PDB file of C-alpha atoms and ligand atoms in Angstrom:
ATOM      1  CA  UNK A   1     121.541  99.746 134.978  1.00 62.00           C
ATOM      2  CA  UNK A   2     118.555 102.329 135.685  1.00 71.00           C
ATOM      3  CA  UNK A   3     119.202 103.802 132.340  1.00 74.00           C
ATOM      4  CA  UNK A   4     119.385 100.256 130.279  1.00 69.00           C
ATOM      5  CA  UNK A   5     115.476  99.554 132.198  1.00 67.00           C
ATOM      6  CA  UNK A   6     114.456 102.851 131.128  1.00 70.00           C
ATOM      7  CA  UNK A   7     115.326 102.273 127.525  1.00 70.00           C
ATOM      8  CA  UNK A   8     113.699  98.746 127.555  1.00 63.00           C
ATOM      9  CA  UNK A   9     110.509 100.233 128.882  1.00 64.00           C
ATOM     10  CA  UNK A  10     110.543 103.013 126.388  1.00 66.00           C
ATOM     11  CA  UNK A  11     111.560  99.685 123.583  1.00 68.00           C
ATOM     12  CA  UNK A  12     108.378  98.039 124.289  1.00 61.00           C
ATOM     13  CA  UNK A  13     105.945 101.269 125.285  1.00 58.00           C
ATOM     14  CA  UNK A  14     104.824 101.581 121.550  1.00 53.00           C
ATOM     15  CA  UNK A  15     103.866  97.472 120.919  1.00 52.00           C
ATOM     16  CA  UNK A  16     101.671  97.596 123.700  1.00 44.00           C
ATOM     17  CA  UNK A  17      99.803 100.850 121.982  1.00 42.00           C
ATOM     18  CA  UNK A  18      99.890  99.455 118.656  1.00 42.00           C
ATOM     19  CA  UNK A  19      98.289  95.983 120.130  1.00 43.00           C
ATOM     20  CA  UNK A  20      95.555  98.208 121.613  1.00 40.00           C
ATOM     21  CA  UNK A  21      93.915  98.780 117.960  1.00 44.00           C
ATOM     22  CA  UNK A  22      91.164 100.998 119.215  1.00 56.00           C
ATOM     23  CA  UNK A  23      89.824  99.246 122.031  1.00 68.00           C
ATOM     24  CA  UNK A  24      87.901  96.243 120.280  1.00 78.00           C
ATOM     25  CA  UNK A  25      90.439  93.381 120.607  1.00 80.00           C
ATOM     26  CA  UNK A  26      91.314  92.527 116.744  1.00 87.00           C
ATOM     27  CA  UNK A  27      91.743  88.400 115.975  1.00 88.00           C
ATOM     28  CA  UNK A  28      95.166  87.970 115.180  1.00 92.00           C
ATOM     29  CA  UNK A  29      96.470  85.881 111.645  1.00 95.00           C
ATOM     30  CA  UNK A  30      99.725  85.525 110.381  1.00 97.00           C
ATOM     31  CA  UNK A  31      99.763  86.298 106.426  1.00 97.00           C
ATOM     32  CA  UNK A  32     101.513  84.459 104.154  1.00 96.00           C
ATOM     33  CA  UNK A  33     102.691  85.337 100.810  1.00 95.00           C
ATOM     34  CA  UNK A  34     104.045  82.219 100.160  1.00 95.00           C
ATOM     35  CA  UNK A  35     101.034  80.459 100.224  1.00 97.00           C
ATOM     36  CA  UNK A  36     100.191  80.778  96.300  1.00 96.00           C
ATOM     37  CA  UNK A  37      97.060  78.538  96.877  1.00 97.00           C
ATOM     38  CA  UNK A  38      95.534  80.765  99.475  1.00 98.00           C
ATOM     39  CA  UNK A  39      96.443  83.646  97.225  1.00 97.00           C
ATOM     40  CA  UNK A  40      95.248  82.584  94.262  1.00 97.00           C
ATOM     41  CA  UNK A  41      91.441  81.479  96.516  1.00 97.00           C
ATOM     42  CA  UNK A  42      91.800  85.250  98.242  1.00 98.00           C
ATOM     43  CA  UNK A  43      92.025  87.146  94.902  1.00 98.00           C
ATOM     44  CA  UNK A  44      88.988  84.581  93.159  1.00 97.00           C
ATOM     45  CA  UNK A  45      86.737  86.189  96.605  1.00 98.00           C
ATOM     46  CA  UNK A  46      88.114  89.950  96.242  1.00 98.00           C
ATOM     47  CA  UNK A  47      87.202  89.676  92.340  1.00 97.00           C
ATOM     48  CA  UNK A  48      83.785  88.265  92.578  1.00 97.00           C
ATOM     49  CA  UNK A  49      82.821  90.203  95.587  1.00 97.00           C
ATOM     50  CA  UNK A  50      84.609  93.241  96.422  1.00 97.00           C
ATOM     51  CA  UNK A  51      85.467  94.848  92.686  1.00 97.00           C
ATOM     52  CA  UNK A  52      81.659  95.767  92.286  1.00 93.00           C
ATOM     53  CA  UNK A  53      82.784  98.910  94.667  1.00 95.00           C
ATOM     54  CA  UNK A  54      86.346  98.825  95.387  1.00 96.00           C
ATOM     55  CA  UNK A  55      89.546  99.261  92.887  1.00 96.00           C
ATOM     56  CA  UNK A  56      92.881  97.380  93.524  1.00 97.00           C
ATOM     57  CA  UNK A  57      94.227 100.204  90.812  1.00 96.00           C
ATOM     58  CA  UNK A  58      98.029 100.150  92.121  1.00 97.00           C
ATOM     59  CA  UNK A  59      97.990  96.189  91.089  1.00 97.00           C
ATOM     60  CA  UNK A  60      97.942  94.817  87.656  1.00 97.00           C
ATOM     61  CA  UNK A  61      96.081  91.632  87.129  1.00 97.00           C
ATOM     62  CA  UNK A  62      99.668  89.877  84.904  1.00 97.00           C
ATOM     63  CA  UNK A  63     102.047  90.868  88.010  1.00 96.00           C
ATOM     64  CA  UNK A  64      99.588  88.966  90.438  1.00 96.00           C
ATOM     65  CA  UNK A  65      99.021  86.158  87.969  1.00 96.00           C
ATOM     66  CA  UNK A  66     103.120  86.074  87.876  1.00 95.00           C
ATOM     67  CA  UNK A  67     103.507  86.099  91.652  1.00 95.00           C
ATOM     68  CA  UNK A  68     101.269  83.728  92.715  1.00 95.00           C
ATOM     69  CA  UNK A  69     102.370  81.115  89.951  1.00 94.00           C
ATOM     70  CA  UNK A  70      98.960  81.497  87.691  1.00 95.00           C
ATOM     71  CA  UNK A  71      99.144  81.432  83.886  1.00 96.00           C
ATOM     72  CA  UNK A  72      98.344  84.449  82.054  1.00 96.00           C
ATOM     73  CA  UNK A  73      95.256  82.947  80.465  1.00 95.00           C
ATOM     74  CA  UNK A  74      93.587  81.276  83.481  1.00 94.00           C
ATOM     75  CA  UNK A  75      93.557  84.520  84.892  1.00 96.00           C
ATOM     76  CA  UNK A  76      92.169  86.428  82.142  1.00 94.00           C
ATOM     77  CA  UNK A  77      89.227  83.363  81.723  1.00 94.00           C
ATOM     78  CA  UNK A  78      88.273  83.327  85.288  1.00 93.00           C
ATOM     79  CA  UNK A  79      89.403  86.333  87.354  1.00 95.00           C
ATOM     80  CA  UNK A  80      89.193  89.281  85.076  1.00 95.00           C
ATOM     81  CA  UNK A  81      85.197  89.653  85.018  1.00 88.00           C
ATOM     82  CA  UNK A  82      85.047  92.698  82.976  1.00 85.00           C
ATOM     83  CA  UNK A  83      86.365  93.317  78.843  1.00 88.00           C
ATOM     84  CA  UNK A  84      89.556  94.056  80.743  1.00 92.00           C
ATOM     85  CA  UNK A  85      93.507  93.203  79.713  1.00 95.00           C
ATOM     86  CA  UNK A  86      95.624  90.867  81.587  1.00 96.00           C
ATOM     87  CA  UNK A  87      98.148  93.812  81.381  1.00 96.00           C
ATOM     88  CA  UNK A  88      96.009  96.352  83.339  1.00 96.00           C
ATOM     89  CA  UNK A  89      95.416  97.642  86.249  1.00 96.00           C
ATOM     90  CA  UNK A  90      92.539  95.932  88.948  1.00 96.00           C
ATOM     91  CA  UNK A  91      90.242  98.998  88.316  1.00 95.00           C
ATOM     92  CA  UNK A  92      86.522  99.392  88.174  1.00 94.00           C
ATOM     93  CA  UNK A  93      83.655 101.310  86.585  1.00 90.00           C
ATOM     94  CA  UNK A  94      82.095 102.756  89.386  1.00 91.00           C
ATOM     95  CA  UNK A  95      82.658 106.481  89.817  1.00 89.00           C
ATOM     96  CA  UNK A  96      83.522 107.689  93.539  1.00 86.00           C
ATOM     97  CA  UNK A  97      81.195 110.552  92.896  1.00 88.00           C
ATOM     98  CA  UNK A  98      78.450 108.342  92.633  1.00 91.00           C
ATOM     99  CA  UNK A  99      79.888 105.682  94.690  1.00 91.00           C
ATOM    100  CA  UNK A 100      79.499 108.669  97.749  1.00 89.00           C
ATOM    101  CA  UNK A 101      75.881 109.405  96.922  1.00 90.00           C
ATOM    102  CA  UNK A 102      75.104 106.054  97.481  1.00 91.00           C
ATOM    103  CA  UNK A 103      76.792 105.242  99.958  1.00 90.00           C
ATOM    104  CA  UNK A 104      77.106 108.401 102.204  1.00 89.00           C
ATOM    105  CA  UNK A 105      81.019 107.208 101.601  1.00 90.00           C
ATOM    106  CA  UNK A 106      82.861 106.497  98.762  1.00 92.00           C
ATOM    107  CA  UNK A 107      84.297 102.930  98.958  1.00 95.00           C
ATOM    108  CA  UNK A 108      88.070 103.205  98.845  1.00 96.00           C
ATOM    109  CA  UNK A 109      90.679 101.537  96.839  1.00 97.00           C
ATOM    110  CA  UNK A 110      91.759  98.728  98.574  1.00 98.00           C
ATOM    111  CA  UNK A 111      95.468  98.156  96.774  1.00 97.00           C
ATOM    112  CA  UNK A 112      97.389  99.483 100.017  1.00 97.00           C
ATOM    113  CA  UNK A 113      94.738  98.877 102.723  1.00 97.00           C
ATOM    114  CA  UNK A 114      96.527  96.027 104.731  1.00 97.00           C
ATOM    115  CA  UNK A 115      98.925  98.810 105.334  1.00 97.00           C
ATOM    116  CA  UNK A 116      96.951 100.953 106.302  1.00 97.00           C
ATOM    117  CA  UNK A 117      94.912  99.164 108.737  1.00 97.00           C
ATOM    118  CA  UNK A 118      97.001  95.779 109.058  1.00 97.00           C
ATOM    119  CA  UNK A 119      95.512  92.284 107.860  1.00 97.00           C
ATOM    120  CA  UNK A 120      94.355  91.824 111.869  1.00 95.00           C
ATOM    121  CA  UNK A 121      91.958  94.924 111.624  1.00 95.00           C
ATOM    122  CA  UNK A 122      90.414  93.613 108.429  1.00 97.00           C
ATOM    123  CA  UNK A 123      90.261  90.222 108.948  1.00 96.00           C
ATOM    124  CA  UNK A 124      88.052  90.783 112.028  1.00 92.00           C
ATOM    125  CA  UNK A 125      85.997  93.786 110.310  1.00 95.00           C
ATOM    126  CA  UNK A 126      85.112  91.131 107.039  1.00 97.00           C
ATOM    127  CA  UNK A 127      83.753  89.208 110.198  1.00 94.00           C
ATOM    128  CA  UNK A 128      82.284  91.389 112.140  1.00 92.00           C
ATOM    129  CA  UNK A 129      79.025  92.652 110.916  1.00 95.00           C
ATOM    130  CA  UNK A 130      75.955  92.284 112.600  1.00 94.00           C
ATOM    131  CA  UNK A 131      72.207  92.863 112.144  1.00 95.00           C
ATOM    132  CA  UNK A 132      70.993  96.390 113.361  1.00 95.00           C
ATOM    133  CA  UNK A 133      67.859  97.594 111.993  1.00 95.00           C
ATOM    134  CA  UNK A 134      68.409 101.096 112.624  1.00 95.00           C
ATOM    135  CA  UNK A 135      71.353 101.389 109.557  1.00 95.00           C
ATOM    136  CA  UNK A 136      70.478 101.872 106.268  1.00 94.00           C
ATOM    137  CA  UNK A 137      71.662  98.631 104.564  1.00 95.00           C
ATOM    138  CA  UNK A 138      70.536  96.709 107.868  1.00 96.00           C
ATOM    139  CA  UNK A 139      73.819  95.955 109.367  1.00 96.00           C
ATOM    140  CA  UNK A 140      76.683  97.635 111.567  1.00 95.00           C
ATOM    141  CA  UNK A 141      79.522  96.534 112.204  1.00 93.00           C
ATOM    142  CA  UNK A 142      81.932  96.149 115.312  1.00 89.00           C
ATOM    143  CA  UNK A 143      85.608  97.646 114.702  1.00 90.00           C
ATOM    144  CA  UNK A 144      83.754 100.470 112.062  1.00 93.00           C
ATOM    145  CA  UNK A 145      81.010 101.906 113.788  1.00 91.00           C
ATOM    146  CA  UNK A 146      78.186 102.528 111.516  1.00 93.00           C
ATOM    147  CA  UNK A 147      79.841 101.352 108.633  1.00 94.00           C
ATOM    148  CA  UNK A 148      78.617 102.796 105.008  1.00 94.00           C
ATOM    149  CA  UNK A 149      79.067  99.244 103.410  1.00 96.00           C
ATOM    150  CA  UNK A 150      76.737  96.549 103.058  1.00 96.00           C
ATOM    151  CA  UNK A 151      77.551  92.747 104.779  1.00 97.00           C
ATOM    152  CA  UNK A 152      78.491  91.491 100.930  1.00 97.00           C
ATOM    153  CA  UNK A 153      79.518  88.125 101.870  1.00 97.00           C
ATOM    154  CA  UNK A 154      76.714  87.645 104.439  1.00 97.00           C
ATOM    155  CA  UNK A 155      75.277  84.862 101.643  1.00 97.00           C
ATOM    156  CA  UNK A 156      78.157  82.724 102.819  1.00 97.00           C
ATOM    157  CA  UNK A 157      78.880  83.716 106.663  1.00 96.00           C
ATOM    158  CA  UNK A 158      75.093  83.793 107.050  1.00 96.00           C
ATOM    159  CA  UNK A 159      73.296  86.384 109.184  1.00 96.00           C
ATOM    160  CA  UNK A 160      75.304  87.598 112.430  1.00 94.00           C
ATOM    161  CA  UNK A 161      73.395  88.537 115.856  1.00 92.00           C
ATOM    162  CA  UNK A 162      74.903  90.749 118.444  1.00 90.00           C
ATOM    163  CA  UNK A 163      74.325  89.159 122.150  1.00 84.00           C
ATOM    164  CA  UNK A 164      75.691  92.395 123.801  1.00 82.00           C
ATOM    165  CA  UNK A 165      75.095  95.773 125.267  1.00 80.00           C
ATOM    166  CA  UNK A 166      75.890  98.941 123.146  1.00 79.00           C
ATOM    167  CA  UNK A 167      78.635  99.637 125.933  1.00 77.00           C
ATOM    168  CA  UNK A 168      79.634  96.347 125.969  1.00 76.00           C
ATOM    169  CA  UNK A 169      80.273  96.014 122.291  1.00 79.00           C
ATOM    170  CA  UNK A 170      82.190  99.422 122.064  1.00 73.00           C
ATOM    171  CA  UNK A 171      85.102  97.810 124.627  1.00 69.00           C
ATOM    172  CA  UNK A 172      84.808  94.697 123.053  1.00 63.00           C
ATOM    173  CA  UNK A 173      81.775  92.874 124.855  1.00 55.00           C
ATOM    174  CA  UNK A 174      82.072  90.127 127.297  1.00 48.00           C
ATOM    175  CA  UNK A 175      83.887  86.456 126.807  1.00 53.00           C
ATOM    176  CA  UNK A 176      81.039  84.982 125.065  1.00 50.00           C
ATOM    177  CA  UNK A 177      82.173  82.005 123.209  1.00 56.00           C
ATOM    178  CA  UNK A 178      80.790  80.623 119.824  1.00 56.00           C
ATOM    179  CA  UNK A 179      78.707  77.900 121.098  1.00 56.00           C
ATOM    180  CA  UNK A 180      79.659  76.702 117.098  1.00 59.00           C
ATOM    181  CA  UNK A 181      83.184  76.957 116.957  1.00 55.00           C
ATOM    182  CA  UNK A 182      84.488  77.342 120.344  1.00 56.00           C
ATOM    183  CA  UNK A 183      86.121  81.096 119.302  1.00 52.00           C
ATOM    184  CA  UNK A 184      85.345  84.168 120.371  1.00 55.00           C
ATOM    185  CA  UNK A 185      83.587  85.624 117.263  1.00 50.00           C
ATOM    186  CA  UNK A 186      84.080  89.637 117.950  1.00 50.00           C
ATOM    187  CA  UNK A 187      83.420  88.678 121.139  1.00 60.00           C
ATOM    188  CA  UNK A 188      79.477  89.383 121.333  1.00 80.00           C
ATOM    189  CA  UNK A 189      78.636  87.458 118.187  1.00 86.00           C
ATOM    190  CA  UNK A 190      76.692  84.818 117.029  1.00 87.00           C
ATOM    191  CA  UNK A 191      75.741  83.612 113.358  1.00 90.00           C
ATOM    192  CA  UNK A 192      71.933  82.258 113.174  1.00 91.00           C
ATOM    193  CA  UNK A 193      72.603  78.405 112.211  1.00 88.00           C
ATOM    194  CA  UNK A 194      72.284  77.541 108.560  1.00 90.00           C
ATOM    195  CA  UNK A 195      71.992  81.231 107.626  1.00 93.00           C
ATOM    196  CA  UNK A 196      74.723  81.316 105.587  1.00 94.00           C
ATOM    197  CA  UNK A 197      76.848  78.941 102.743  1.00 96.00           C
ATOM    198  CA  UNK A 198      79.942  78.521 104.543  1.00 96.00           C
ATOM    199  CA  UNK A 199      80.809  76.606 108.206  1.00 94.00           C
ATOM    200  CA  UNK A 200      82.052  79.175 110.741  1.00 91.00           C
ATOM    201  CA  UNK A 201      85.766  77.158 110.010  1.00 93.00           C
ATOM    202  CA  UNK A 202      85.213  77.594 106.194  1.00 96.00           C
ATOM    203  CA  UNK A 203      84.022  81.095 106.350  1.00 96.00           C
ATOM    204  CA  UNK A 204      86.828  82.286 108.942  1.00 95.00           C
ATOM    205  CA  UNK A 205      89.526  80.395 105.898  1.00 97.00           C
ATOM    206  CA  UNK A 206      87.869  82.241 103.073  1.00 98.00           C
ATOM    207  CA  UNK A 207      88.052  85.271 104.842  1.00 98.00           C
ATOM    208  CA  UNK A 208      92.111  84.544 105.697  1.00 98.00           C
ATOM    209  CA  UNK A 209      92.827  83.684 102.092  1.00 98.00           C
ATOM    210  CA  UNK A 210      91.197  87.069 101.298  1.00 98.00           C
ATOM    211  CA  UNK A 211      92.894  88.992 103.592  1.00 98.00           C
ATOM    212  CA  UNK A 212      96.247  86.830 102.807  1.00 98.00           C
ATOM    213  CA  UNK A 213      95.569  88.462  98.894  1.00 98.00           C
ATOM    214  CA  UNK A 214      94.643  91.834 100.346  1.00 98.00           C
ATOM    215  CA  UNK A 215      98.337  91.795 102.509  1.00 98.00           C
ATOM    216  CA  UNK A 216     100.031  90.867  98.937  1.00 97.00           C
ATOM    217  CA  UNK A 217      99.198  93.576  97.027  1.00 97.00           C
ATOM    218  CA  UNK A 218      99.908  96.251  99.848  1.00 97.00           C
ATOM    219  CA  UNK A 219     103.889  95.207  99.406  1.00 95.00           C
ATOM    220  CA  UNK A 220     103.757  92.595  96.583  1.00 94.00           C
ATOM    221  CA  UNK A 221     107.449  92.709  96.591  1.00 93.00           C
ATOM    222  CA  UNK A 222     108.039  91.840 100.107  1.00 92.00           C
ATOM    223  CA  UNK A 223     108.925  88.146  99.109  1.00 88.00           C
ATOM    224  CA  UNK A 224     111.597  89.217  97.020  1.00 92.00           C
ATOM    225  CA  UNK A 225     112.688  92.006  99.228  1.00 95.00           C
ATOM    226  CA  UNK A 226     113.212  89.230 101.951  1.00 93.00           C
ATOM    227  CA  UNK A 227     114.950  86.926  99.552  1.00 94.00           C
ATOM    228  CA  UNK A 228     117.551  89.852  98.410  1.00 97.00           C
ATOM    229  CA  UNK A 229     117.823  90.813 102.203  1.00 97.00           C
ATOM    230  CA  UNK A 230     119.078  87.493 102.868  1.00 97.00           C
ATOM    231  CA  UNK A 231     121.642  87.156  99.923  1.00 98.00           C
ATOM    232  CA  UNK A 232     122.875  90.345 101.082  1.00 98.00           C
ATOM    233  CA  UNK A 233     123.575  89.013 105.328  1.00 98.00           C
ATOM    234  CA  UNK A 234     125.089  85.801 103.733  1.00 98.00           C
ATOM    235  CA  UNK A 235     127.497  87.990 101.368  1.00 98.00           C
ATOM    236  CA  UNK A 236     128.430  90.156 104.275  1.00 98.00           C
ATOM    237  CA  UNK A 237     128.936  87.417 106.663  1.00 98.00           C
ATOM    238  CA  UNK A 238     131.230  85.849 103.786  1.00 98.00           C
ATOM    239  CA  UNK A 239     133.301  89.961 102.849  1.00 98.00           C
ATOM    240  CA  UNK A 240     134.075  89.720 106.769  1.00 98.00           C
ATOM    241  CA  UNK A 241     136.390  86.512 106.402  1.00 98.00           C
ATOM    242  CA  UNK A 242     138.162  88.152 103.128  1.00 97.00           C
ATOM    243  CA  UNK A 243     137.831  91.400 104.706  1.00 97.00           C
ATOM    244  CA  UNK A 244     139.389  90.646 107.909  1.00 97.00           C
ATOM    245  CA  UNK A 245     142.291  88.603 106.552  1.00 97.00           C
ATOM    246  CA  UNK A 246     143.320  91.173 104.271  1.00 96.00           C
ATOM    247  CA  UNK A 247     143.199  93.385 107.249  1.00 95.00           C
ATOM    248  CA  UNK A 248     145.499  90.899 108.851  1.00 94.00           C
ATOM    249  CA  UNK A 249     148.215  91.183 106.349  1.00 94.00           C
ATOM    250  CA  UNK A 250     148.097  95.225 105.906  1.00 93.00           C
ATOM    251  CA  UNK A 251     148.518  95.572 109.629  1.00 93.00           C
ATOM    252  CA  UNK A 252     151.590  92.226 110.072  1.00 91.00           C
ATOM    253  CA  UNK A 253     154.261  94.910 109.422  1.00 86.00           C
ATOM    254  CA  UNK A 254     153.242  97.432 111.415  1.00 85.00           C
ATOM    255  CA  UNK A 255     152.963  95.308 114.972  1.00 70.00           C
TER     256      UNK A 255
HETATM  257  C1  LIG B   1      78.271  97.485  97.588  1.00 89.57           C
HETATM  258  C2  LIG B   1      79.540  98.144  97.607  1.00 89.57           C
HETATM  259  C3  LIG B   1      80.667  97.467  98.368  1.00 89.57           C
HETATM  260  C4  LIG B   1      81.156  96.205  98.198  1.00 89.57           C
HETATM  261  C5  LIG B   1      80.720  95.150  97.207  1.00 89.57           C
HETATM  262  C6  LIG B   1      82.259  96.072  99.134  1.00 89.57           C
HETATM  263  N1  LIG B   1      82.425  97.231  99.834  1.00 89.57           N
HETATM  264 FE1  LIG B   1      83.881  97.605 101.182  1.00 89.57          FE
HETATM  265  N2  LIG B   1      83.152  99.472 101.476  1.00 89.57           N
HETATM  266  C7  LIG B   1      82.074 100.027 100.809  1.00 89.57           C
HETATM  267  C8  LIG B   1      81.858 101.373 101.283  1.00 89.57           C
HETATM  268  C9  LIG B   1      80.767 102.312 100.788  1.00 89.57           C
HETATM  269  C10 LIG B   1      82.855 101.621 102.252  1.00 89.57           C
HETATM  270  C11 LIG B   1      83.088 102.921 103.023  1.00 89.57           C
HETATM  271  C12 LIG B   1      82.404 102.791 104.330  1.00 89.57           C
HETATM  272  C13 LIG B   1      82.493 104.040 105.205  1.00 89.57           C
HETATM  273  O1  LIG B   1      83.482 104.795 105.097  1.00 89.57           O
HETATM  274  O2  LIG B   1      81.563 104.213 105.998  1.00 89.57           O
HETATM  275  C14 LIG B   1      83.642 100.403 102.357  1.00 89.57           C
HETATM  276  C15 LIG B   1      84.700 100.251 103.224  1.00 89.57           C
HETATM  277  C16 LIG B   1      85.530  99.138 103.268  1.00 89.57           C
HETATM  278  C17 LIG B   1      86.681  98.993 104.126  1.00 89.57           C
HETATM  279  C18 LIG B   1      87.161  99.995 105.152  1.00 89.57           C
HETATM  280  C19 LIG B   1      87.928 101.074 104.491  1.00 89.57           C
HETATM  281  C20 LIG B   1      88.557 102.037 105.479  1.00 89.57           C
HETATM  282  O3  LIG B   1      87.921 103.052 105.779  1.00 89.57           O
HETATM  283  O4  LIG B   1      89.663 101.761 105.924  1.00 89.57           O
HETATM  284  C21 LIG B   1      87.249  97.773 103.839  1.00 89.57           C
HETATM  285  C22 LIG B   1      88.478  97.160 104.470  1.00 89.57           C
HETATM  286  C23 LIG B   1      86.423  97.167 102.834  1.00 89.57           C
HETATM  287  N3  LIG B   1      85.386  98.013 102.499  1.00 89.57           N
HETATM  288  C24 LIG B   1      86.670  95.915 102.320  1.00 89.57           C
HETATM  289  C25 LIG B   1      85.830  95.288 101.421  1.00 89.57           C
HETATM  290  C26 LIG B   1      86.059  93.944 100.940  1.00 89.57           C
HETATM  291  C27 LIG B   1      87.254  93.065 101.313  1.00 89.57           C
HETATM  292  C28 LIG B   1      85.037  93.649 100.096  1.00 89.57           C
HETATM  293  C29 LIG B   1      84.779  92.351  99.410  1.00 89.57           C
HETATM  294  C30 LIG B   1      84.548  91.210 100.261  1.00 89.57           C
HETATM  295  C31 LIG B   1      84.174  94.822 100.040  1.00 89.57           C
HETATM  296  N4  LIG B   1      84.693  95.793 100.859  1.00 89.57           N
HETATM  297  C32 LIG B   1      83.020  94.924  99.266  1.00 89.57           C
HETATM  298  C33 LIG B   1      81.301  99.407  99.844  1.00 89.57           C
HETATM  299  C34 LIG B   1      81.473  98.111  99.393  1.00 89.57           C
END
């Protein structure tokens, strides 16, 4: 008994590390790769506003227009911006050499970046930034400490405000609420009303759907990975009958 609530101790020691994330308390989404719509709105955002700085180079434009139910031309009209082919990869013409001079940090391709971090971490860095005067491009940002990138989509959050302490921000601030939206935003922060394009509601969705696309093309075959996982449990739950009968009738003579 003492050594079966050992090993379910030890079982659930490394979820509570992982949920940890650093100290900041990430907002939690569930992706879905299923969702073609919110795909398809997710990749429209990470085109026009991301691919200015970062590639997507392990993901061709024709195996994302495939997956998420898109025809070939529609894509190439509306979501290839550059002289581009449908059959190539999401790259871009910036140079990380100059791309680090810039930036102090070259912005990194983004294809396997939901891995890396997990769509909770980015999903509350896209809306996280906040107004400090003393960073270069005007902004920091909560779960990336003075951050090298600019707020891009702060035309459609609008401009954020930090109600907290320094300390308080670095362990995740205080409760405050979103007097707008009822949610915690990062905990300490608050957008100034009618800054931006977007509703809080609308600009927390955008952001999902692009973090939904960003999740996709980190494992774009996870939907069929899932689908040939189950064929395979329903086979082998079907070879047991077969394969226990025939054991039946090998073993009769002996008994
Ligand atoms: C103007 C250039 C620029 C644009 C546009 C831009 N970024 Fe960035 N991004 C950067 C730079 C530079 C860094 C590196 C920051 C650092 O290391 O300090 C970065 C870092 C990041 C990181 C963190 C990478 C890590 O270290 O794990 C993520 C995630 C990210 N960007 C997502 C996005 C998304 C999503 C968009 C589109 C909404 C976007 N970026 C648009 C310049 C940009």
């Amino acid at each position: 008994m003492k050594k079966f609530v050992i090993a379910c101790v030890m079982a659930v020691l490394p979820m509570t590390a992982g949920a940890a994330g650093g100290g900041v308390p990430l907002d939690h989404i569930e992706v879905d790769a299923t969702n073609h719509a919110s795909l398809q709105r997710g990749m429209k955002t990470f085109v026009n506003n991301c691919m200015g700085c970062h590639s997507a180079k392990y993901q061709r434009y024709e195996r994302a227009a495939q997956d998420m139910g898109m025809p070939n031309e529609l894509v190439e009209e509306n979501l290839i911006l550059g002289n581009q082919k449908i059959g190539e990869q999401m790259t871009i013409a910036m140079s990380a050499k100059d791309a680090a001079s810039w930036f102090g940090a070259p912005p990194p391709d983004l294809t396997l970046e939901a891995r890396l971090r997990g769509p909770d971490w980015i999903y509350t860095y896209l809306r996280s930034f906040y107004q400090d005067a003393e960073r270069p491009w005007g902004v920091n940002n909560v779960v990336f400490k003075d951050v090298g990138m600019p707020n891009v989509l702060e035309y459609m959050q609008g401009i954020q405000v930090n109600n907290c302490t320094p300390e308080e921000l670095a362990h995740g601030g205080h409760e405050t609420i979103d007097p707008l939206t009822n949610k915690k935003m990062g905990q300490c922060l608050t957008v100034i009303k009618d800054s931006g394009q977007l509703s809080p509601e609308d600009f927390d969705k955008a952001i999902y759907d692009l973090v939904n696309f960003m999740a996709y093309i980190g494992e774009p075959t996870k939907l069929e990975s899932h689908r040939i996982g189950t064929n395979v449990l329903i086979f082998l739950f079907i070879f047991f009958f077969f394969a226990f009968a025939l054991k039946k009738e090998y073993w009769k003579d002996v008994h």
